[in-house]
Amino acid sequence: MVSRMFRLETEVDRTRRDLLRTRLHETNTAASPVLRALRGTPGERELPLHVWALDDTGALAGGLVGHTWTTWLHVTYLWVDARHRGAGLGSQLLATAERIAKRERGCASVRLETWDFQAPDFYRKQGYDVVCVIPDYPPGITEYTLTKRLS
């Protein structure tokens, strides 16, 4: 076995980051027939999906920011102004995004992350299942990953 010496560096380097991302993408594509089949197709790219709720003055009352990729909707942010909570606006935002993802983009599933003080119970009521729990992320808070099959 050959022993080698390496110099390790810790500075932020965008050029190396991009090179690393490209090489990881190539390695993953070579190893996975599913990812290989996606190369060069529209399904390979993430497409933004945003849903906004504006009140009668045009102010932001709530919104959902996410993206679709392959057959998945990933909800990144879902927020409703405190004045409008409890009126079903969050459910409407989520249902609209799910409907667009399924009907217009062919998505079969949704995934999202939330913290224990945010909305895990809300998502469970919307038909989501907890698939991962990470305690102390960040310290004192539990993070949940939830998924849902779109029917």
Coordinates of N, CA, C and O in Angstrom, one line a residue:
M1 N 0.8 -1.2 0.0 CA 0.0 0.0 0.0 C 0.9 1.2 0.0 O 1.9 1.3 0.7
V2 N 0.5 2.2 -0.8 CA 1.3 3.4 -0.9 C 0.7 4.5 0.1 O -0.5 4.7 0.2
S3 N 1.6 5.0 0.9 CA 1.3 6.1 1.8 C 1.5 7.4 1.1 O 2.5 7.7 0.5
R4 N 0.5 8.3 1.2 CA 0.6 9.6 0.6 C 0.3 10.7 1.6 O -0.4 10.5 2.6
M5 N 0.9 11.8 1.4 CA 0.7 13.0 2.2 C -0.2 13.9 1.5 O -0.1 14.1 0.3
F6 N -1.1 14.5 2.2 CA -2.1 15.5 1.6 C -2.0 16.8 2.4 O -1.9 16.7 3.6
R7 N -2.2 17.9 1.8 CA -2.3 19.1 2.5 C -3.8 19.4 2.5 O -4.5 19.4 1.5
L8 N -4.3 19.6 3.7 CA -5.8 19.9 3.9 C -5.9 21.4 4.1 O -5.2 22.0 4.9
E9 N -6.9 22.0 3.4 CA -7.2 23.4 3.5 C -8.6 23.6 3.9 O -9.5 22.8 3.6
T10 N -8.9 24.7 4.6 CA -10.3 24.9 5.1 C -10.9 26.2 4.6 O -12.0 26.6 5.0
E11 N -10.3 27.0 3.7 CA -10.9 28.2 3.2 C -12.0 27.9 2.3 O -12.1 26.9 1.6
V12 N -12.9 28.9 2.2 CA -14.1 28.8 1.2 C -13.5 29.0 -0.2 O -12.8 30.0 -0.4
D13 N -13.8 28.1 -1.1 CA -13.3 28.2 -2.4 C -14.4 27.8 -3.4 O -14.7 26.6 -3.5
R14 N -15.0 28.7 -4.0 CA -16.2 28.5 -4.9 C -15.8 27.6 -6.1 O -16.6 26.8 -6.6
T15 N -14.6 27.8 -6.6 CA -14.2 27.1 -7.8 C -14.1 25.6 -7.5 O -14.5 24.7 -8.2
R16 N -13.4 25.3 -6.3 CA -13.3 23.9 -5.9 C -14.6 23.3 -5.5 O -14.9 22.2 -5.8
R17 N -15.5 24.1 -4.9 CA -16.9 23.7 -4.6 C -17.6 23.2 -5.8 O -18.2 22.2 -5.9
D18 N -17.5 24.1 -6.9 CA -18.2 23.7 -8.1 C -17.6 22.5 -8.8 O -18.3 21.6 -9.3
L19 N -16.3 22.4 -8.7 CA -15.6 21.2 -9.2 C -16.0 19.9 -8.4 O -16.3 18.9 -9.0
L20 N -16.1 20.0 -7.1 CA -16.5 18.9 -6.3 C -17.9 18.5 -6.6 O -18.2 17.3 -6.7
R21 N -18.8 19.5 -6.8 CA -20.2 19.2 -7.1 C -20.3 18.5 -8.4 O -21.0 17.5 -8.6
T22 N -19.5 18.9 -9.4 CA -19.5 18.3 -10.7 C -19.0 16.8 -10.6 O -19.6 15.9 -11.2
R23 N -17.9 16.7 -9.9 CA -17.4 15.3 -9.8 C -18.3 14.4 -9.0 O -18.5 13.2 -9.4
L24 N -18.9 14.9 -8.0 CA -19.9 14.1 -7.2 C -21.1 13.7 -8.1 O -21.6 12.6 -8.1
H25 N -21.6 14.7 -8.9 CA -22.7 14.4 -9.8 C -22.3 13.4 -10.8 O -23.1 12.4 -11.1
E26 N -21.1 13.4 -11.4 CA -20.6 12.4 -12.3 C -20.5 11.0 -11.7 O -20.9 10.0 -12.3
T27 N -20.0 11.0 -10.5 CA -19.9 9.7 -9.7 C -21.2 9.1 -9.5 O -21.5 7.9 -9.7
N28 N -22.2 9.9 -9.0 CA -23.5 9.5 -8.7 C -24.2 9.0 -9.9 O -24.9 7.9 -9.9
T29 N -24.1 9.7 -11.0 CA -24.7 9.3 -12.3 C -24.1 8.0 -12.8 O -24.9 7.1 -13.2
A30 N -22.8 7.8 -12.7 CA -22.2 6.5 -13.1 C -22.7 5.4 -12.2 O -22.9 4.2 -12.7
A31 N -23.0 5.6 -11.0 CA -23.3 4.5 -10.0 C -24.8 4.2 -10.0 O -25.2 3.1 -9.6
S32 N -25.7 5.1 -10.5 CA -27.1 4.9 -10.4 C -27.8 4.9 -11.8 O -27.8 5.9 -12.5
P33 N -28.4 3.8 -12.1 CA -29.1 3.8 -13.4 C -30.3 4.8 -13.5 O -30.6 5.4 -14.5
V34 N -30.9 5.0 -12.3 CA -32.0 6.0 -12.3 C -31.5 7.4 -12.6 O -32.0 8.1 -13.4
L35 N -30.4 7.8 -11.9 CA -29.8 9.1 -12.1 C -29.2 9.2 -13.5 O -29.3 10.3 -14.2
R36 N -28.7 8.2 -14.0 CA -28.1 8.1 -15.4 C -29.2 8.4 -16.4 O -29.1 9.1 -17.4
A37 N -30.4 7.8 -16.2 CA -31.5 7.9 -17.1 C -32.1 9.4 -17.1 O -32.7 9.8 -18.1
L38 N -31.9 10.1 -16.0 CA -32.4 11.4 -15.9 C -31.5 12.4 -16.6 O -31.9 13.5 -17.0
R39 N -30.2 12.1 -16.8 CA -29.2 13.0 -17.4 C -29.8 13.5 -18.8 O -30.2 12.7 -19.6
G40 N -29.8 14.8 -18.9 CA -30.2 15.4 -20.2 C -31.7 15.5 -20.4 O -32.1 16.0 -21.4
T41 N -32.5 15.1 -19.4 CA -33.9 15.2 -19.5 C -34.4 16.4 -18.7 O -33.7 16.9 -17.8
P42 N -35.7 16.8 -18.9 CA -36.2 17.9 -18.1 C -36.3 17.6 -16.6 O -36.2 18.4 -15.8
G43 N -36.5 16.3 -16.3 CA -36.6 15.8 -14.9 C -35.3 16.0 -14.1 O -35.3 15.9 -12.9
E44 N -34.2 16.2 -14.8 CA -32.9 16.3 -14.1 C -32.8 17.7 -13.4 O -32.1 17.7 -12.3
R45 N -33.5 18.7 -13.8 CA -33.4 20.0 -13.2 C -34.5 20.2 -12.1 O -35.6 19.7 -12.2
E46 N -34.1 20.9 -11.1 CA -35.1 21.4 -10.1 C -35.9 22.6 -10.7 O -35.3 23.5 -11.2
L47 N -37.2 22.5 -10.6 CA -38.0 23.6 -11.0 C -38.7 24.3 -9.8 O -39.3 23.6 -9.0
P48 N -38.5 25.6 -9.7 CA -39.1 26.3 -8.5 C -40.7 26.2 -8.6 O -41.3 26.1 -9.6
L49 N -41.2 26.1 -7.4 CA -42.7 26.1 -7.2 C -43.0 27.0 -6.1 O -42.6 26.7 -4.9
H50 N -43.6 28.1 -6.3 CA -44.0 29.1 -5.3 C -45.5 29.3 -5.3 O -46.1 29.4 -6.4
V51 N -46.1 29.5 -4.2 CA -47.5 29.8 -4.0 C -47.6 30.9 -3.0 O -47.1 30.8 -1.9
W52 N -48.2 32.0 -3.4 CA -48.3 33.2 -2.5 C -49.8 33.5 -2.1 O -50.7 33.4 -3.0
A53 N -50.0 33.9 -0.9 CA -51.3 34.4 -0.5 C -51.2 35.9 -0.1 O -50.4 36.2 0.8
L54 N -51.9 36.7 -0.8 CA -51.9 38.1 -0.5 C -53.2 38.6 0.1 O -54.3 38.1 -0.4
D55 N -53.2 39.5 1.1 CA -54.4 39.9 1.6 C -55.1 41.0 0.7 O -54.5 41.3 -0.3
D56 N -56.2 41.6 1.2 CA -56.9 42.5 0.3 C -56.1 43.8 0.1 O -56.5 44.6 -0.8
T57 N -55.0 44.1 0.8 CA -54.2 45.2 0.5 C -53.0 44.9 -0.3 O -52.2 45.7 -0.7
G58 N -52.9 43.6 -0.7 CA -51.7 43.2 -1.5 C -50.5 42.7 -0.6 O -49.5 42.4 -1.2
A59 N -50.7 42.8 0.7 CA -49.6 42.4 1.6 C -49.5 40.9 1.7 O -50.5 40.2 1.5
L60 N -48.3 40.4 1.9 CA -48.0 39.0 2.0 C -48.7 38.4 3.3 O -48.3 38.8 4.4
A61 N -49.6 37.5 3.1 CA -50.3 36.9 4.2 C -49.7 35.5 4.5 O -49.8 35.0 5.6
G62 N -49.1 34.9 3.5 CA -48.5 33.6 3.6 C -47.9 33.2 2.3 O -48.1 33.8 1.3
G63 N -47.1 32.1 2.4 CA -46.5 31.6 1.1 C -45.9 30.3 1.3 O -45.6 29.8 2.4
L64 N -45.6 29.6 0.2 CA -44.9 28.4 0.1 C -43.9 28.5 -0.9 O -44.1 28.9 -2.0
V65 N -42.6 28.1 -0.6 CA -41.5 28.1 -1.5 C -41.0 26.7 -1.5 O -40.7 26.1 -0.5
G66 N -40.9 26.1 -2.7 CA -40.3 24.8 -2.9 C -39.8 24.6 -4.3 O -39.7 25.5 -5.1
H67 N -39.6 23.3 -4.6 CA -39.2 23.0 -6.0 C -39.6 21.6 -6.3 O -39.8 20.8 -5.3
T68 N -39.7 21.2 -7.5 CA -40.0 19.9 -7.9 C -38.7 19.3 -8.6 O -37.9 20.1 -9.2
W69 N -38.5 18.1 -8.4 CA -37.3 17.4 -9.0 C -37.7 15.9 -9.1 O -38.3 15.3 -8.2
T70 N -37.5 15.4 -10.3 CA -38.0 14.1 -10.7 C -39.5 14.0 -10.4 O -40.2 14.7 -10.9
T71 N -39.8 13.1 -9.5 CA -41.3 12.9 -9.1 C -41.6 13.4 -7.7 O -42.5 12.9 -7.1
W72 N -40.8 14.3 -7.2 CA -40.9 14.8 -5.9 C -41.1 16.3 -5.8 O -40.5 17.1 -6.6
L73 N -42.0 16.7 -4.9 CA -42.1 18.1 -4.5 C -41.3 18.3 -3.2 O -41.6 17.5 -2.3
H74 N -40.4 19.2 -3.1 CA -39.7 19.5 -1.9 C -40.2 20.9 -1.4 O -40.0 21.9 -2.1
V75 N -40.9 20.9 -0.2 CA -41.3 22.1 0.4 C -40.2 22.7 1.2 O -39.8 22.0 2.2
T76 N -39.7 23.8 0.8 CA -38.6 24.4 1.6 C -39.1 25.3 2.7 O -38.6 25.3 3.8
Y77 N -40.0 26.2 2.3 CA -40.6 27.1 3.3 C -42.1 27.1 3.2 O -42.7 27.1 2.1
L78 N -42.8 27.1 4.3 CA -44.3 27.4 4.4 C -44.5 28.3 5.6 O -44.1 27.9 6.7
W79 N -45.1 29.4 5.3 CA -45.3 30.4 6.4 C -46.6 31.1 6.2 O -47.0 31.4 5.1
V80 N -47.3 31.3 7.3 CA -48.5 32.1 7.4 C -48.4 33.2 8.4 O -48.0 32.9 9.6
D81 N -48.7 34.4 8.1 CA -48.7 35.5 9.1 C -49.6 35.2 10.3 O -50.7 34.6 10.1
A82 N -49.1 35.5 11.4 CA -49.9 35.2 12.7 C -51.3 35.6 12.6 O -52.2 34.9 13.2
R83 N -51.6 36.7 12.0 CA -53.0 37.2 11.9 C -53.9 36.3 11.1 O -55.1 36.4 11.3
H84 N -53.3 35.5 10.3 CA -54.2 34.6 9.4 C -54.1 33.1 9.8 O -54.7 32.3 9.1
R85 N -53.4 32.8 10.9 CA -53.2 31.4 11.3 C -54.5 30.9 11.8 O -55.3 31.6 12.4
G86 N -54.8 29.6 11.6 CA -56.0 29.0 12.1 C -57.2 29.1 11.2 O -58.3 28.6 11.5
A87 N -57.0 29.7 10.1 CA -58.1 30.0 9.1 C -58.1 29.0 7.9 O -58.8 29.1 7.0
G88 N -57.1 28.1 7.9 CA -56.9 27.2 6.8 C -56.0 27.6 5.7 O -55.9 26.9 4.7
L89 N -55.4 28.8 5.8 CA -54.5 29.3 4.8 C -53.3 28.4 4.5 O -53.0 28.1 3.3
G90 N -52.7 27.9 5.6 CA -51.6 27.0 5.4 C -52.0 25.7 4.6 O -51.3 25.3 3.7
S91 N -53.1 25.2 5.0 CA -53.7 24.0 4.3 C -53.9 24.3 2.8 O -53.6 23.5 1.9
Q92 N -54.4 25.5 2.5 CA -54.7 25.9 1.1 C -53.4 26.0 0.3 O -53.3 25.6 -0.8
L93 N -52.4 26.7 0.9 CA -51.1 26.8 0.3 C -50.5 25.5 -0.1 O -50.0 25.2 -1.2
L94 N -50.5 24.6 0.9 CA -49.9 23.2 0.7 C -50.7 22.4 -0.3 O -50.1 21.8 -1.2
A95 N -52.0 22.5 -0.2 CA -52.8 21.7 -1.2 C -52.6 22.2 -2.6 O -52.6 21.4 -3.6
T96 N -52.5 23.5 -2.8 CA -52.3 24.1 -4.1 C -50.9 23.6 -4.7 O -50.9 23.2 -5.8
A97 N -49.9 23.7 -3.8 CA -48.6 23.2 -4.3 C -48.6 21.7 -4.6 O -48.0 21.3 -5.7
E98 N -49.3 20.9 -3.8 CA -49.4 19.5 -4.1 C -50.1 19.3 -5.4 O -49.7 18.4 -6.2
R99 N -51.2 20.0 -5.6 CA -52.0 19.8 -6.8 C -51.2 20.2 -8.1 O -51.2 19.4 -9.1
I100 N -50.5 21.3 -8.1 CA -49.6 21.7 -9.2 C -48.5 20.7 -9.4 O -48.3 20.3 -10.6
A101 N -47.9 20.2 -8.3 CA -46.8 19.3 -8.5 C -47.3 18.0 -9.1 O -46.6 17.4 -9.9
K102 N -48.5 17.5 -8.7 CA -49.0 16.3 -9.2 C -49.5 16.4 -10.6 O -49.1 15.7 -11.5
R103 N -50.4 17.4 -10.9 CA -51.1 17.5 -12.2 C -50.2 18.0 -13.3 O -50.3 17.6 -14.4
E104 N -49.4 19.0 -12.9 CA -48.6 19.7 -14.0 C -47.2 19.2 -14.1 O -46.6 19.4 -15.1
R105 N -46.7 18.6 -13.0 CA -45.3 18.2 -13.0 C -45.1 16.7 -12.8 O -43.9 16.2 -12.7
G106 N -46.1 15.9 -12.7 CA -46.0 14.5 -12.5 C -45.4 14.0 -11.2 O -44.9 12.9 -11.2
C107 N -45.5 14.8 -10.2 CA -44.9 14.4 -8.9 C -45.9 13.3 -8.2 O -47.1 13.4 -8.3
A108 N -45.2 12.4 -7.5 CA -46.0 11.4 -6.8 C -45.8 11.5 -5.3 O -46.5 10.9 -4.5
S109 N -44.8 12.3 -4.9 CA -44.5 12.4 -3.4 C -44.1 13.8 -3.1 O -43.6 14.6 -3.9
V110 N -44.1 14.1 -1.8 CA -43.7 15.4 -1.2 C -42.8 15.1 0.0 O -43.0 14.1 0.7
R111 N -41.8 15.9 0.2 CA -41.0 15.9 1.4 C -40.7 17.3 1.9 O -40.8 18.3 1.2
L112 N -40.5 17.3 3.2 CA -40.3 18.6 3.8 C -39.6 18.4 5.2 O -39.6 17.3 5.7
E113 N -39.0 19.4 5.7 CA -38.5 19.4 7.1 C -39.1 20.5 7.9 O -39.5 21.5 7.4
T114 N -39.3 20.2 9.2 CA -39.9 21.2 10.1 C -39.3 20.9 11.5 O -38.8 19.8 11.8
W115 N -39.3 21.9 12.4 CA -38.8 21.8 13.7 C -40.0 21.5 14.7 O -41.2 21.8 14.4
D116 N -39.7 21.0 15.9 CA -40.8 20.6 16.8 C -41.6 21.8 17.2 O -42.8 21.6 17.5
F117 N -41.1 23.0 17.2 CA -41.9 24.1 17.6 C -42.7 24.8 16.5 O -43.5 25.7 16.6
Q118 N -42.4 24.2 15.3 CA -43.1 24.8 14.1 C -44.4 24.0 13.8 O -45.4 24.3 14.5
A119 N -44.4 23.0 13.0 CA -45.6 22.5 12.5 C -45.7 21.0 12.2 O -46.4 20.5 11.3
P120 N -45.0 20.1 13.0 CA -45.1 18.7 12.7 C -46.6 18.2 12.8 O -47.0 17.3 12.0
D121 N -47.3 18.7 13.8 CA -48.7 18.2 13.9 C -49.6 18.7 12.8 O -50.4 17.9 12.3
F122 N -49.3 19.9 12.3 CA -50.1 20.4 11.1 C -49.8 19.5 9.9 O -50.8 19.1 9.2
Y123 N -48.6 19.1 9.7 CA -48.3 18.3 8.5 C -48.9 16.9 8.7 O -49.4 16.3 7.7
R124 N -48.9 16.3 9.9 CA -49.5 15.0 10.1 C -51.0 15.1 9.8 O -51.5 14.2 9.1
K125 N -51.6 16.2 10.1 CA -53.1 16.3 9.8 C -53.3 16.4 8.3 O -54.4 16.2 7.8
Q126 N -52.3 16.8 7.6 CA -52.4 16.9 6.1 C -52.0 15.6 5.4 O -51.9 15.6 4.2
G127 N -51.8 14.6 6.2 CA -51.5 13.3 5.7 C -50.0 12.9 5.5 O -49.7 11.9 4.9
Y128 N -49.2 13.7 6.1 CA -47.7 13.4 6.1 C -47.3 12.4 7.2 O -47.9 12.4 8.2
D129 N -46.3 11.7 6.8 CA -45.7 10.7 7.8 C -44.3 11.1 8.2 O -43.5 11.6 7.3
V130 N -44.0 11.0 9.4 CA -42.6 11.3 9.9 C -41.7 10.1 9.5 O -42.0 9.0 9.8
V131 N -40.6 10.5 8.7 CA -39.7 9.4 8.3 C -38.3 9.6 8.9 O -37.5 8.7 8.8
C132 N -38.1 10.7 9.6 CA -36.8 10.9 10.2 C -37.0 11.9 11.4 O -37.7 12.9 11.2
V133 N -36.3 11.7 12.5 CA -36.3 12.6 13.6 C -34.9 12.8 14.0 O -34.2 11.8 14.3
I134 N -34.5 14.0 14.1 CA -33.1 14.4 14.5 C -33.2 15.2 15.8 O -33.5 16.4 15.7
P135 N -32.9 14.6 16.9 CA -33.0 15.4 18.2 C -31.7 16.3 18.2 O -30.7 16.0 17.7
D136 N -31.9 17.4 18.9 CA -30.8 18.4 19.2 C -30.2 19.0 17.9 O -29.0 19.2 17.8
Y137 N -31.1 19.2 16.9 CA -30.6 19.8 15.7 C -31.5 21.1 15.3 O -32.5 20.9 14.7
P138 N -31.0 22.3 15.8 CA -29.9 22.6 16.6 C -30.2 22.2 18.1 O -31.3 21.8 18.4
P139 N -29.2 22.4 19.0 CA -29.3 21.9 20.3 C -30.6 22.5 21.0 O -31.0 23.6 20.9
G140 N -31.3 21.5 21.6 CA -32.6 21.9 22.2 C -33.8 21.8 21.4 O -34.9 22.0 21.8
I141 N -33.6 21.6 20.1 CA -34.7 21.5 19.1 C -34.6 20.2 18.4 O -33.6 19.6 18.1
T142 N -35.8 19.6 18.0 CA -35.9 18.4 17.2 C -36.3 18.7 15.8 O -37.3 19.5 15.6
E143 N -35.6 18.2 14.8 CA -36.0 18.4 13.4 C -36.7 17.1 12.9 O -36.3 16.0 13.3
Y144 N -37.8 17.3 12.2 CA -38.5 16.2 11.6 C -38.5 16.3 10.1 O -38.6 17.4 9.5
T145 N -38.3 15.2 9.4 CA -38.5 15.1 8.0 C -39.8 14.3 7.8 O -40.0 13.2 8.4
L146 N -40.7 14.8 7.0 CA -41.9 14.2 6.7 C -42.1 14.0 5.2 O -41.6 14.8 4.4
T147 N -42.9 13.0 4.8 CA -43.2 12.7 3.4 C -44.6 12.4 3.3 O -45.3 12.0 4.2
K148 N -45.1 12.5 2.0 CA -46.5 12.2 1.7 C -46.5 11.7 0.3 O -45.9 12.2 -0.6
R149 N -47.3 10.6 0.1 CA -47.6 10.1 -1.3 C -48.8 10.9 -1.8 O -49.8 11.1 -1.1
L150 N -48.7 11.4 -3.0 CA -49.8 12.2 -3.6 C -50.7 11.2 -4.3 O -50.3 10.4 -5.1
S151 N -52.0 11.2 -3.9 CA -52.9 10.2 -4.5 C -53.8 10.9 -5.6 O -53.8 12.0 -5.7

